[in-house]
Amino acid sequence: MRVSSLYVHIPFCASKCYYCDFNSYVSTSDVMERYLDGLDRELEAVAAEYAHDPLKTVFFGGGTPTMFDSRQTERMMKMLHRHFRMSDGVEISVEANPGTVDLEKLHVLKEHGANRLSFGVQSFENDLLVKLGRLHDRDAVYQSWELARKAGFESINLDLMFGLPGQTLEALERTLRALIELGPEHVSSYSLKVEEGTPFYTWHNRGQLILPPEEEETQMYQMVIDGFQRAGYEMYEISNFAKPGHRSRHNQVYWRNEPYMAVGSGAHGYVDGVRYINQKNVPEYIETTVQGQRPVVEQEVIEVRMQQEDTMILGLRLMEGVSFARFAKQHGVEMLDVFGDTITRFEKLGLLAVDETGVRLTHQGVFLANEVYAAFLE
Ligand code: SF4
C-alpha cells in the first residue's frame, strides 16, 4: 500500500504539564526557528525517499504546534505544500492548546489548507486544570473556541481527560455538559495514566497524588460513553467520539495499521513494513537535519506475524473492529487461520463479537480491552 499520510511533530510547549511524558519542551523562538530549518530539510528528504501518493491526511501534533507565531506558522505550512502534493479533500489537522491561538494565526492555518483543529481542553474545572499543571483556564477554552469558529474552522476536536486527582463524578458531569453545549465535531477522551519520569509519578509514589479508585474510573468512562452517545456522537473508537462525517481520518490510518510518514524530533513513522523513530533531542535533531541527513535513530522491520498482531490490536480499538476482508487484503491470509483460537476464546467469554464480516469488541469487551489485546500477542 502506498503511503499517503504524514505526521509532523512540533515539540514545543509553553510549560510542562505535571502528567506529561510526551516529547515536548519549553524553548525559545530562536530554537523554534532553527527547528523549522531542520523540518524543512527533513520534509524534503522524506518526500524524496518514500514513494507516496498525494497526501490524504496530515497531522501536526505536539507539543503544541500553535506555539509558533503567525510568521513561523506560515513558514511551516508553506514548507508542507512545497514538499508534498495534497489530494483533493485532504484532512490537515493541527493540535493547539487553549490560549495559544489568535485570529491571525488561525487565518494563516486556514489559508494554507488546515481544516481541522484539536484543542487540549482536558477539563472545564479550573481547580483540576491547575492540578494538572495546565496553563489555561475555562475562559481561555471559550475564547480560543470562538476564535477558531470565527476563523472558519468547522471541524474541531476537544480532548478531555478523566480519572483526575480529586475529580468527582459530579465534576466530570459538569465538564461533559459544558463540552457538549459547545458542540465540537469530535471528542477524544482518555483516562489519566501516571507515566514514569513525570512529577505525577513522583507524587504518586510518595502517596501525594490521590486518584479516583478503579471502580469510579470505570463509572467515569461509562459516563463519558453515555453522555456523548446521548448527545448524538458516534463512539467509533474506544476513546473517540464523532458527529456524523467527522471521524479523524488521520487516526484511522493508525488504527487500521496503514502506513504513514513522520517527521520531527521523536516522531515515529511506519512505511513499507518498517517502523522508524527519530532523534528525540531537539538540538541534535536540528544538527542532523540541517546537514541534510535523516534524523532516524531506530529502525525495525516488522515481521509478518507482528504486522498481523498489530492489525488486530489496533483495529479492535475501532468499534467497527477488523473485517475479515481487510485482514485478508492486508496480509494475504485469513484472520481465522491465524487467530481463530484466540477469537473463539474471547467470543465465548463475551468480550468479542464475531459475524460473517469480521470481529469487534462487545460492550463488555470495551471495558476489558487491554486483556483482549494482550491475548493477540504471541
Ligand atoms: S500541553 Fe500537551 S504536550 Fe504540552 S506539556 Fe501539556 S500535555 Fe504535554
mmCIF file of C-alpha atoms and ligand atoms in Angstrom:
data_model
loop_
_atom_site.group_PDB
_atom_site.id
_atom_site.type_symbol
_atom_site.label_atom_id
_atom_site.label_comp_id
_atom_site.label_asym_id
_atom_site.label_seq_id
_atom_site.Cartn_x
_atom_site.Cartn_y
_atom_site.Cartn_z
ATOM 1 C CA MET A 1 0.000 0.000 0.000
ATOM 2 C CA ARG A 2 1.438 3.391 -0.997
ATOM 3 C CA VAL A 3 1.710 5.870 1.807
ATOM 4 C CA SER A 4 -0.484 8.994 1.748
ATOM 5 C CA SER A 5 -0.380 10.182 5.368
ATOM 6 C CA LEU A 6 2.107 12.365 7.185
ATOM 7 C CA TYR A 7 2.651 13.172 10.853
ATOM 8 C CA VAL A 8 4.634 16.305 11.753
ATOM 9 C CA HIS A 9 5.860 16.638 15.334
ATOM 10 C CA ILE A 10 6.284 20.079 16.892
ATOM 11 C CA PRO A 11 7.905 19.534 20.308
ATOM 12 C CA PHE A 12 7.324 22.924 21.938
ATOM 13 C CA CYS A 13 5.040 23.879 24.811
ATOM 14 C CA ALA A 14 4.580 26.989 26.936
ATOM 15 C CA SER A 15 5.261 24.902 30.068
ATOM 16 C CA LYS A 16 5.341 21.244 31.019
ATOM 17 C CA CYS A 17 2.133 19.734 32.419
ATOM 18 C CA TYR A 18 2.675 17.590 35.522
ATOM 19 C CA TYR A 19 1.428 14.373 33.927
ATOM 20 C CA CYS A 20 3.072 14.783 30.534
ATOM 21 C CA ASP A 21 5.606 12.321 29.164
ATOM 22 C CA PHE A 22 5.207 13.486 25.560
ATOM 23 C CA ASN A 23 8.187 14.694 23.635
ATOM 24 C CA SER A 24 7.766 18.391 24.402
ATOM 25 C CA TYR A 25 9.969 21.185 25.721
ATOM 26 C CA VAL A 26 9.810 24.806 26.746
ATOM 27 C CA SER A 27 12.005 26.633 24.267
ATOM 28 C CA THR A 28 12.952 29.972 22.732
ATOM 29 C CA SER A 29 11.730 31.488 19.491
ATOM 30 C CA ASP A 30 15.248 31.188 18.103
ATOM 31 C CA VAL A 31 15.339 27.414 18.683
ATOM 32 C CA MET A 32 11.883 27.114 17.144
ATOM 33 C CA GLU A 33 13.116 28.966 14.071
ATOM 34 C CA ARG A 34 16.061 26.615 13.699
ATOM 35 C CA TYR A 35 13.752 23.667 14.263
ATOM 36 C CA LEU A 36 11.791 24.840 11.226
ATOM 37 C CA ASP A 37 15.058 24.883 9.228
ATOM 38 C CA GLY A 38 15.567 21.240 10.201
ATOM 39 C CA LEU A 39 11.973 20.306 9.485
ATOM 40 C CA ASP A 40 12.254 21.828 6.021
ATOM 41 C CA ARG A 41 15.248 19.632 5.225
ATOM 42 C CA GLU A 42 13.637 16.532 6.699
ATOM 43 C CA LEU A 43 10.394 17.040 4.771
ATOM 44 C CA GLU A 44 12.439 17.322 1.587
ATOM 45 C CA ALA A 45 14.362 14.118 2.397
ATOM 46 C CA VAL A 46 11.274 12.118 3.374
ATOM 47 C CA ALA A 47 9.330 13.224 0.285
ATOM 48 C CA ALA A 48 12.241 12.084 -1.882
ATOM 49 C CA GLU A 49 12.823 8.784 -0.077
ATOM 50 C CA TYR A 50 9.342 7.267 0.074
ATOM 51 C CA ALA A 51 7.193 6.572 -2.972
ATOM 52 C CA HIS A 52 3.949 8.220 -1.943
ATOM 53 C CA ASP A 53 0.615 9.387 -3.270
ATOM 54 C CA PRO A 54 -0.695 12.934 -2.865
ATOM 55 C CA LEU A 55 -1.383 13.248 0.847
ATOM 56 C CA LYS A 56 -4.833 12.366 2.129
ATOM 57 C CA THR A 57 -4.139 13.167 5.784
ATOM 58 C CA VAL A 58 -1.618 15.376 7.568
ATOM 59 C CA PHE A 59 -1.420 15.785 11.329
ATOM 60 C CA PHE A 60 0.614 18.471 13.099
ATOM 61 C CA GLY A 61 0.939 17.168 16.655
ATOM 62 C CA GLY A 62 2.974 18.019 19.684
ATOM 63 C CA GLY A 63 3.831 19.513 21.941
ATOM 64 C CA THR A 64 1.848 22.500 20.824
ATOM 65 C CA PRO A 65 2.148 23.343 17.110
ATOM 66 C CA THR A 66 0.447 26.682 17.789
ATOM 67 C CA MET A 67 3.458 27.770 19.859
ATOM 68 C CA PHE A 68 4.821 29.130 16.577
ATOM 69 C CA ASP A 69 3.969 32.760 15.894
ATOM 70 C CA SER A 70 1.996 33.637 12.745
ATOM 71 C CA ARG A 71 5.066 34.064 10.568
ATOM 72 C CA GLN A 72 6.558 30.756 11.707
ATOM 73 C CA THR A 73 3.177 29.085 11.247
ATOM 74 C CA GLU A 74 3.067 30.353 7.683
ATOM 75 C CA ARG A 75 6.582 29.043 7.113
ATOM 76 C CA MET A 76 5.584 25.620 8.478
ATOM 77 C CA MET A 77 2.519 25.385 6.253
ATOM 78 C CA LYS A 78 4.340 26.615 3.157
ATOM 79 C CA MET A 79 7.078 24.019 3.535
ATOM 80 C CA LEU A 80 4.475 21.277 3.760
ATOM 81 C CA HIS A 81 2.989 22.349 0.422
ATOM 82 C CA ARG A 82 6.414 22.852 -1.131
ATOM 83 C CA HIS A 83 7.481 19.275 -0.470
ATOM 84 C CA PHE A 84 4.204 17.372 -0.802
ATOM 85 C CA ARG A 85 1.208 17.475 -3.080
ATOM 86 C CA MET A 86 -2.186 17.239 -1.412
ATOM 87 C CA SER A 87 -5.057 15.129 -2.677
ATOM 88 C CA ASP A 88 -8.487 16.698 -3.127
ATOM 89 C CA GLY A 89 -10.262 16.758 0.210
ATOM 90 C CA VAL A 90 -7.070 16.250 2.229
ATOM 91 C CA GLU A 91 -7.576 16.398 6.002
ATOM 92 C CA ILE A 92 -4.997 18.679 7.640
ATOM 93 C CA SER A 93 -5.255 18.646 11.438
ATOM 94 C CA VAL A 94 -3.393 20.909 13.826
ATOM 95 C CA GLU A 95 -3.157 20.394 17.572
ATOM 96 C CA ALA A 96 -3.487 23.526 19.669
ATOM 97 C CA ASN A 97 -3.862 24.489 23.276
ATOM 98 C CA PRO A 98 -6.414 26.976 24.548
ATOM 99 C CA GLY A 99 -4.727 30.342 24.910
ATOM 100 C CA THR A 100 -2.117 29.722 22.187
ATOM 101 C CA VAL A 101 -4.137 30.895 19.195
ATOM 102 C CA ASP A 102 -5.099 34.299 17.852
ATOM 103 C CA LEU A 103 -7.161 35.196 14.825
ATOM 104 C CA GLU A 104 -4.147 35.988 12.663
ATOM 105 C CA LYS A 105 -2.501 32.604 13.312
ATOM 106 C CA LEU A 106 -5.757 30.757 12.741
ATOM 107 C CA HIS A 107 -6.288 32.583 9.444
ATOM 108 C CA VAL A 108 -2.780 31.614 8.347
ATOM 109 C CA LEU A 109 -3.536 27.963 9.123
ATOM 110 C CA LYS A 110 -6.857 28.113 7.316
ATOM 111 C CA GLU A 111 -5.440 29.873 4.261
ATOM 112 C CA HIS A 112 -2.838 27.140 3.936
ATOM 113 C CA GLY A 113 -5.301 24.304 3.999
ATOM 114 C CA ALA A 114 -5.641 23.350 7.677
ATOM 115 C CA ASN A 115 -9.243 22.253 8.115
ATOM 116 C CA ARG A 116 -9.307 20.518 11.480
ATOM 117 C CA LEU A 117 -8.209 21.801 14.891
ATOM 118 C CA SER A 118 -7.691 19.784 18.036
ATOM 119 C CA PHE A 119 -7.667 21.633 21.355
ATOM 120 C CA GLY A 120 -6.238 20.103 24.536
ATOM 121 C CA VAL A 121 -9.072 21.221 26.814
ATOM 122 C CA GLN A 122 -8.945 18.300 29.307
ATOM 123 C CA SER A 123 -11.462 19.790 31.765
ATOM 124 C CA PHE A 124 -13.739 22.769 32.313
ATOM 125 C CA GLU A 125 -12.956 22.820 36.052
ATOM 126 C CA ASN A 126 -10.314 25.435 36.845
ATOM 127 C CA ASP A 127 -9.136 23.682 40.022
ATOM 128 C CA LEU A 128 -8.486 20.449 38.098
ATOM 129 C CA LEU A 129 -6.644 22.309 35.342
ATOM 130 C CA VAL A 130 -4.348 23.821 37.988
ATOM 131 C CA LYS A 131 -3.731 20.359 39.474
ATOM 132 C CA LEU A 132 -2.732 19.086 36.032
ATOM 133 C CA GLY A 133 -0.282 21.949 35.583
ATOM 134 C CA ARG A 134 -2.202 23.247 32.584
ATOM 135 C CA LEU A 135 -1.720 26.944 31.820
ATOM 136 C CA HIS A 136 -5.205 27.616 30.509
ATOM 137 C CA ASP A 137 -8.478 28.033 32.340
ATOM 138 C CA ARG A 138 -12.104 27.595 31.351
ATOM 139 C CA ASP A 139 -12.365 31.141 29.937
ATOM 140 C CA ALA A 140 -9.390 30.520 27.657
ATOM 141 C CA VAL A 141 -11.208 27.493 26.224
ATOM 142 C CA TYR A 142 -14.207 29.638 25.300
ATOM 143 C CA GLN A 143 -12.034 32.393 23.836
ATOM 144 C CA SER A 144 -9.999 30.007 21.679
ATOM 145 C CA TRP A 145 -13.158 28.203 20.619
ATOM 146 C CA GLU A 146 -14.770 31.445 19.442
ATOM 147 C CA LEU A 147 -11.654 32.474 17.547
ATOM 148 C CA ALA A 148 -11.488 29.090 15.824
ATOM 149 C CA ARG A 149 -15.105 29.315 14.696
ATOM 150 C CA LYS A 150 -14.586 32.925 13.619
ATOM 151 C CA ALA A 151 -11.606 31.856 11.507
ATOM 152 C CA GLY A 152 -13.894 29.357 9.790
ATOM 153 C CA PHE A 153 -12.893 26.018 11.341
ATOM 154 C CA GLU A 154 -15.853 23.695 11.008
ATOM 155 C CA SER A 155 -14.200 20.568 12.318
ATOM 156 C CA ILE A 156 -12.880 20.875 15.854
ATOM 157 C CA ASN A 157 -11.801 18.184 18.277
ATOM 158 C CA LEU A 158 -11.647 18.768 22.013
ATOM 159 C CA ASP A 159 -9.524 16.485 24.215
ATOM 160 C CA LEU A 160 -10.971 15.528 27.558
ATOM 161 C CA MET A 161 -9.390 13.674 30.493
ATOM 162 C CA PHE A 162 -10.988 11.764 33.338
ATOM 163 C CA GLY A 163 -9.726 9.884 36.381
ATOM 164 C CA LEU A 164 -8.006 13.081 37.533
ATOM 165 C CA PRO A 165 -6.732 13.708 41.074
ATOM 166 C CA GLY A 166 -9.628 14.929 43.164
ATOM 167 C CA GLN A 167 -12.109 14.614 40.289
ATOM 168 C CA THR A 168 -15.603 13.548 41.289
ATOM 169 C CA LEU A 169 -18.362 12.093 39.126
ATOM 170 C CA GLU A 170 -20.235 15.378 39.559
ATOM 171 C CA ALA A 171 -17.240 17.384 38.339
ATOM 172 C CA LEU A 172 -16.949 15.156 35.273
ATOM 173 C CA GLU A 173 -20.641 15.561 34.597
ATOM 174 C CA ARG A 174 -20.293 19.354 34.681
ATOM 175 C CA THR A 175 -17.404 19.168 32.206
ATOM 176 C CA LEU A 176 -19.365 16.846 29.919
ATOM 177 C CA ARG A 177 -22.323 19.224 29.960
ATOM 178 C CA ALA A 178 -20.136 22.245 29.178
ATOM 179 C CA LEU A 179 -18.340 20.412 26.415
ATOM 180 C CA ILE A 180 -21.486 19.070 24.773
ATOM 181 C CA GLU A 181 -23.003 22.542 24.958
ATOM 182 C CA LEU A 182 -20.109 23.895 22.885
ATOM 183 C CA GLY A 183 -20.797 21.189 20.308
ATOM 184 C CA PRO A 184 -17.389 20.181 18.921
ATOM 185 C CA GLU A 185 -17.499 17.847 15.943
ATOM 186 C CA HIS A 186 -15.155 15.384 17.646
ATOM 187 C CA VAL A 187 -14.077 14.482 21.174
ATOM 188 C CA SER A 188 -11.142 12.365 22.344
ATOM 189 C CA SER A 189 -11.474 11.235 25.928
ATOM 190 C CA TYR A 190 -8.727 9.424 27.810
ATOM 191 C CA SER A 191 -8.250 8.438 31.426
ATOM 192 C CA LEU A 192 -5.176 9.805 33.157
ATOM 193 C CA LYS A 193 -2.168 7.482 33.082
ATOM 194 C CA VAL A 194 0.601 8.140 35.572
ATOM 195 C CA GLU A 195 3.760 7.865 33.484
ATOM 196 C CA GLU A 196 7.270 7.310 34.768
ATOM 197 C CA GLY A 197 9.503 10.369 34.771
ATOM 198 C CA THR A 198 6.678 12.846 35.363
ATOM 199 C CA PRO A 199 6.026 14.875 38.542
ATOM 200 C CA PHE A 200 2.763 12.917 38.891
ATOM 201 C CA TYR A 201 4.775 9.690 39.020
ATOM 202 C CA THR A 202 6.933 11.007 41.873
ATOM 203 C CA TRP A 203 3.950 12.364 43.798
ATOM 204 C CA HIS A 204 2.010 9.150 43.254
ATOM 205 C CA ASN A 205 4.879 7.069 44.651
ATOM 206 C CA ARG A 206 5.055 9.346 47.684
ATOM 207 C CA GLY A 207 1.326 8.930 48.253
ATOM 208 C CA GLN A 208 0.738 12.608 47.486
ATOM 209 C CA LEU A 209 -1.416 12.082 44.414
ATOM 210 C CA ILE A 210 -4.824 10.681 45.217
ATOM 211 C CA LEU A 211 -6.624 9.326 42.176
ATOM 212 C CA PRO A 212 -10.226 8.119 41.944
ATOM 213 C CA PRO A 213 -10.498 4.381 42.741
ATOM 214 C CA GLU A 214 -10.655 1.972 39.804
ATOM 215 C CA GLU A 215 -14.422 1.359 40.075
ATOM 216 C CA GLU A 216 -15.028 5.084 39.967
ATOM 217 C CA GLU A 217 -12.789 5.464 36.930
ATOM 218 C CA THR A 218 -14.834 2.747 35.198
ATOM 219 C CA GLN A 219 -18.003 4.649 36.120
ATOM 220 C CA MET A 220 -16.455 7.791 34.644
ATOM 221 C CA TYR A 221 -15.697 6.008 31.393
ATOM 222 C CA GLN A 222 -19.289 4.759 31.242
ATOM 223 C CA MET A 223 -20.497 8.295 31.944
ATOM 224 C CA VAL A 224 -18.375 9.635 29.075
ATOM 225 C CA ILE A 225 -19.724 6.994 26.683
ATOM 226 C CA ASP A 226 -23.356 7.565 27.715
ATOM 227 C CA GLY A 227 -23.010 11.346 27.666
ATOM 228 C CA PHE A 228 -21.631 11.574 24.152
ATOM 229 C CA GLN A 229 -23.854 8.889 22.691
ATOM 230 C CA ARG A 230 -26.940 10.607 24.124
ATOM 231 C CA ALA A 231 -25.735 13.870 22.584
ATOM 232 C CA GLY A 232 -25.607 12.300 19.112
ATOM 233 C CA TYR A 233 -21.931 11.424 18.875
ATOM 234 C CA GLU A 234 -20.881 8.127 17.394
ATOM 235 C CA MET A 235 -18.392 6.227 19.549
ATOM 236 C CA TYR A 236 -16.246 4.943 16.698
ATOM 237 C CA GLU A 237 -13.144 4.105 18.722
ATOM 238 C CA ILE A 238 -12.751 3.182 22.373
ATOM 239 C CA SER A 239 -11.735 6.754 23.270
ATOM 240 C CA ASN A 240 -13.077 8.778 20.353
ATOM 241 C CA PHE A 241 -16.473 10.210 19.534
ATOM 242 C CA ALA A 242 -17.566 11.998 16.378
ATOM 243 C CA LYS A 243 -20.549 13.691 14.867
ATOM 244 C CA PRO A 244 -21.505 12.161 11.500
ATOM 245 C CA GLY A 245 -18.799 12.748 8.890
ATOM 246 C CA HIS A 246 -16.206 13.952 11.409
ATOM 247 C CA ARG A 247 -14.162 10.893 12.331
ATOM 248 C CA SER A 248 -10.432 11.610 12.413
ATOM 249 C CA ARG A 249 -9.221 10.202 9.119
ATOM 250 C CA HIS A 250 -5.592 10.506 10.135
ATOM 251 C CA ASN A 251 -6.023 8.498 13.322
ATOM 252 C CA GLN A 252 -7.950 5.854 11.426
ATOM 253 C CA VAL A 253 -4.782 5.297 9.393
ATOM 254 C CA TYR A 254 -3.031 4.294 12.641
ATOM 255 C CA TRP A 255 -5.886 2.115 13.854
ATOM 256 C CA ARG A 256 -6.103 0.334 10.515
ATOM 257 C CA ASN A 257 -2.371 -0.325 10.677
ATOM 258 C CA GLU A 258 -1.791 1.534 7.427
ATOM 259 C CA PRO A 259 1.492 3.270 6.566
ATOM 260 C CA TYR A 260 2.356 6.867 7.426
ATOM 261 C CA MET A 261 5.439 9.016 7.153
ATOM 262 C CA ALA A 262 6.541 11.051 10.143
ATOM 263 C CA VAL A 263 8.880 13.996 10.568
ATOM 264 C CA GLY A 264 10.068 15.997 13.545
ATOM 265 C CA SER A 265 12.021 15.194 16.681
ATOM 266 C CA GLY A 266 10.990 11.925 18.318
ATOM 267 C CA ALA A 267 8.412 11.211 15.592
ATOM 268 C CA HIS A 268 7.558 7.589 14.737
ATOM 269 C CA GLY A 269 6.834 6.556 11.151
ATOM 270 C CA TYR A 270 5.740 3.283 9.532
ATOM 271 C CA VAL A 271 6.457 2.793 5.851
ATOM 272 C CA ASP A 272 6.967 -0.375 3.776
ATOM 273 C CA GLY A 273 6.729 -2.601 6.854
ATOM 274 C CA VAL A 274 9.467 -0.673 8.684
ATOM 275 C CA ARG A 275 8.886 1.369 11.821
ATOM 276 C CA TYR A 276 11.344 4.173 12.446
ATOM 277 C CA ILE A 277 11.948 6.573 15.303
ATOM 278 C CA ASN A 278 13.572 9.983 15.002
ATOM 279 C CA GLN A 279 16.125 11.609 17.264
ATOM 280 C CA LYS A 280 14.254 12.981 20.278
ATOM 281 C CA ASN A 281 16.781 15.544 21.430
ATOM 282 C CA VAL A 282 15.872 18.849 19.748
ATOM 283 C CA PRO A 283 19.406 20.340 19.319
ATOM 284 C CA GLU A 284 20.666 17.022 17.915
ATOM 285 C CA TYR A 285 17.627 16.747 15.664
ATOM 286 C CA ILE A 286 18.345 20.234 14.302
ATOM 287 C CA GLU A 287 22.050 19.497 13.906
ATOM 288 C CA THR A 288 21.417 16.299 11.926
ATOM 289 C CA THR A 289 18.652 17.591 9.695
ATOM 290 C CA VAL A 290 20.203 20.919 8.729
ATOM 291 C CA GLN A 291 23.180 18.901 7.499
ATOM 292 C CA GLY A 292 20.762 17.148 5.178
ATOM 293 C CA GLN A 293 20.751 13.789 6.990
ATOM 294 C CA ARG A 294 17.723 11.831 8.138
ATOM 295 C CA PRO A 295 17.499 12.007 11.971
ATOM 296 C CA VAL A 296 16.417 8.356 12.302
ATOM 297 C CA VAL A 297 17.893 6.676 15.398
ATOM 298 C CA GLU A 298 15.976 3.387 15.356
ATOM 299 C CA GLN A 299 14.532 1.241 12.606
ATOM 300 C CA GLU A 300 12.710 -2.037 12.934
ATOM 301 C CA VAL A 301 11.493 -4.336 10.205
ATOM 302 C CA ILE A 302 8.114 -5.528 11.420
ATOM 303 C CA GLU A 303 7.882 -9.278 10.879
ATOM 304 C CA VAL A 304 4.770 -10.663 9.224
ATOM 305 C CA ARG A 305 3.367 -12.136 12.440
ATOM 306 C CA MET A 306 3.860 -8.850 14.290
ATOM 307 C CA GLN A 307 2.132 -6.922 11.491
ATOM 308 C CA GLN A 308 -0.844 -9.255 11.842
ATOM 309 C CA GLU A 309 -0.914 -8.782 15.619
ATOM 310 C CA ASP A 310 -0.772 -5.013 15.177
ATOM 311 C CA THR A 311 -3.694 -5.128 12.759
ATOM 312 C CA MET A 312 -5.782 -6.923 15.392
ATOM 313 C CA ILE A 313 -4.711 -4.879 18.422
ATOM 314 C CA LEU A 314 -5.018 -1.510 16.701
ATOM 315 C CA GLY A 315 -8.112 -2.479 14.709
ATOM 316 C CA LEU A 316 -10.026 -3.696 17.747
ATOM 317 C CA ARG A 317 -9.809 -0.167 19.129
ATOM 318 C CA LEU A 318 -12.324 0.725 16.428
ATOM 319 C CA MET A 319 -15.930 -0.147 17.190
ATOM 320 C CA GLU A 320 -16.265 -1.498 13.648
ATOM 321 C CA GLY A 321 -13.451 -3.899 14.571
ATOM 322 C CA VAL A 322 -11.385 -5.728 11.976
ATOM 323 C CA SER A 323 -13.111 -7.094 8.908
ATOM 324 C CA PHE A 324 -12.118 -10.478 7.513
ATOM 325 C CA ALA A 325 -11.824 -8.896 4.058
ATOM 326 C CA ARG A 326 -9.487 -6.111 5.202
ATOM 327 C CA PHE A 327 -7.273 -8.531 7.129
ATOM 328 C CA ALA A 328 -7.007 -10.869 4.129
ATOM 329 C CA LYS A 329 -6.242 -7.961 1.797
ATOM 330 C CA GLN A 330 -3.568 -6.556 4.118
ATOM 331 C CA HIS A 331 -1.863 -9.846 4.976
ATOM 332 C CA GLY A 332 -2.789 -12.347 2.278
ATOM 333 C CA VAL A 333 -4.099 -14.880 4.827
ATOM 334 C CA GLU A 334 -7.419 -15.434 6.581
ATOM 335 C CA MET A 335 -7.735 -13.905 10.044
ATOM 336 C CA LEU A 336 -9.332 -17.051 11.473
ATOM 337 C CA ASP A 337 -6.446 -19.196 10.224
ATOM 338 C CA VAL A 338 -4.043 -17.067 12.262
ATOM 339 C CA PHE A 339 -6.097 -16.034 15.296
ATOM 340 C CA GLY A 340 -9.078 -18.425 15.246
ATOM 341 C CA ASP A 341 -8.399 -19.918 18.715
ATOM 342 C CA THR A 342 -7.972 -16.558 20.433
ATOM 343 C CA ILE A 343 -11.061 -15.141 18.778
ATOM 344 C CA THR A 344 -13.199 -18.148 19.765
ATOM 345 C CA ARG A 345 -11.947 -17.984 23.364
ATOM 346 C CA PHE A 346 -12.871 -14.318 23.750
ATOM 347 C CA GLU A 347 -16.138 -14.768 21.905
ATOM 348 C CA LYS A 348 -17.107 -17.413 24.496
ATOM 349 C CA LEU A 349 -16.146 -15.000 27.278
ATOM 350 C CA GLY A 350 -18.456 -12.400 25.753
ATOM 351 C CA LEU A 351 -15.656 -9.917 25.049
ATOM 352 C CA LEU A 352 -15.550 -10.282 21.255
ATOM 353 C CA ALA A 353 -18.431 -10.412 18.787
ATOM 354 C CA VAL A 354 -17.976 -12.282 15.526
ATOM 355 C CA ASP A 355 -20.247 -12.237 12.488
ATOM 356 C CA GLU A 356 -19.804 -13.018 8.808
ATOM 357 C CA THR A 357 -17.994 -9.687 8.191
ATOM 358 C CA GLY A 358 -15.435 -9.608 10.988
ATOM 359 C CA VAL A 359 -14.574 -9.280 14.678
ATOM 360 C CA ARG A 360 -15.178 -6.451 17.144
ATOM 361 C CA LEU A 361 -15.209 -5.746 20.879
ATOM 362 C CA THR A 362 -18.513 -6.191 22.696
ATOM 363 C CA HIS A 363 -19.684 -3.550 25.184
ATOM 364 C CA GLN A 364 -18.147 -5.650 27.961
ATOM 365 C CA GLY A 365 -15.004 -6.088 25.861
ATOM 366 C CA VAL A 366 -14.559 -2.314 25.634
ATOM 367 C CA PHE A 367 -14.018 -2.207 29.410
ATOM 368 C CA LEU A 368 -11.544 -5.105 29.321
ATOM 369 C CA ALA A 369 -9.910 -4.125 26.042
ATOM 370 C CA ASN A 370 -6.320 -4.381 27.303
ATOM 371 C CA GLU A 371 -6.833 -8.016 28.274
ATOM 372 C CA VAL A 372 -8.225 -8.793 24.834
ATOM 373 C CA TYR A 373 -5.337 -7.037 23.054
ATOM 374 C CA ALA A 374 -2.741 -8.876 25.146
ATOM 375 C CA ALA A 375 -4.152 -12.229 24.016
ATOM 376 C CA PHE A 376 -3.260 -11.453 20.392
ATOM 377 C CA LEU A 377 0.424 -11.171 21.210
ATOM 378 C CA GLU A 378 2.426 -14.324 20.690
HETATM 379 S S1 SF4 B 1 0.341 20.817 26.527
HETATM 380 FE FE1 SF4 B 1 0.300 18.622 25.998
HETATM 381 S S2 SF4 B 1 2.314 18.167 25.141
HETATM 382 FE FE2 SF4 B 1 2.463 20.164 26.171
HETATM 383 S S3 SF4 B 1 3.227 19.678 28.205
HETATM 384 FE FE3 SF4 B 1 0.988 19.725 28.361
HETATM 385 S S4 SF4 B 1 0.324 17.601 27.986
HETATM 386 FE FE4 SF4 B 1 2.465 17.780 27.322
#
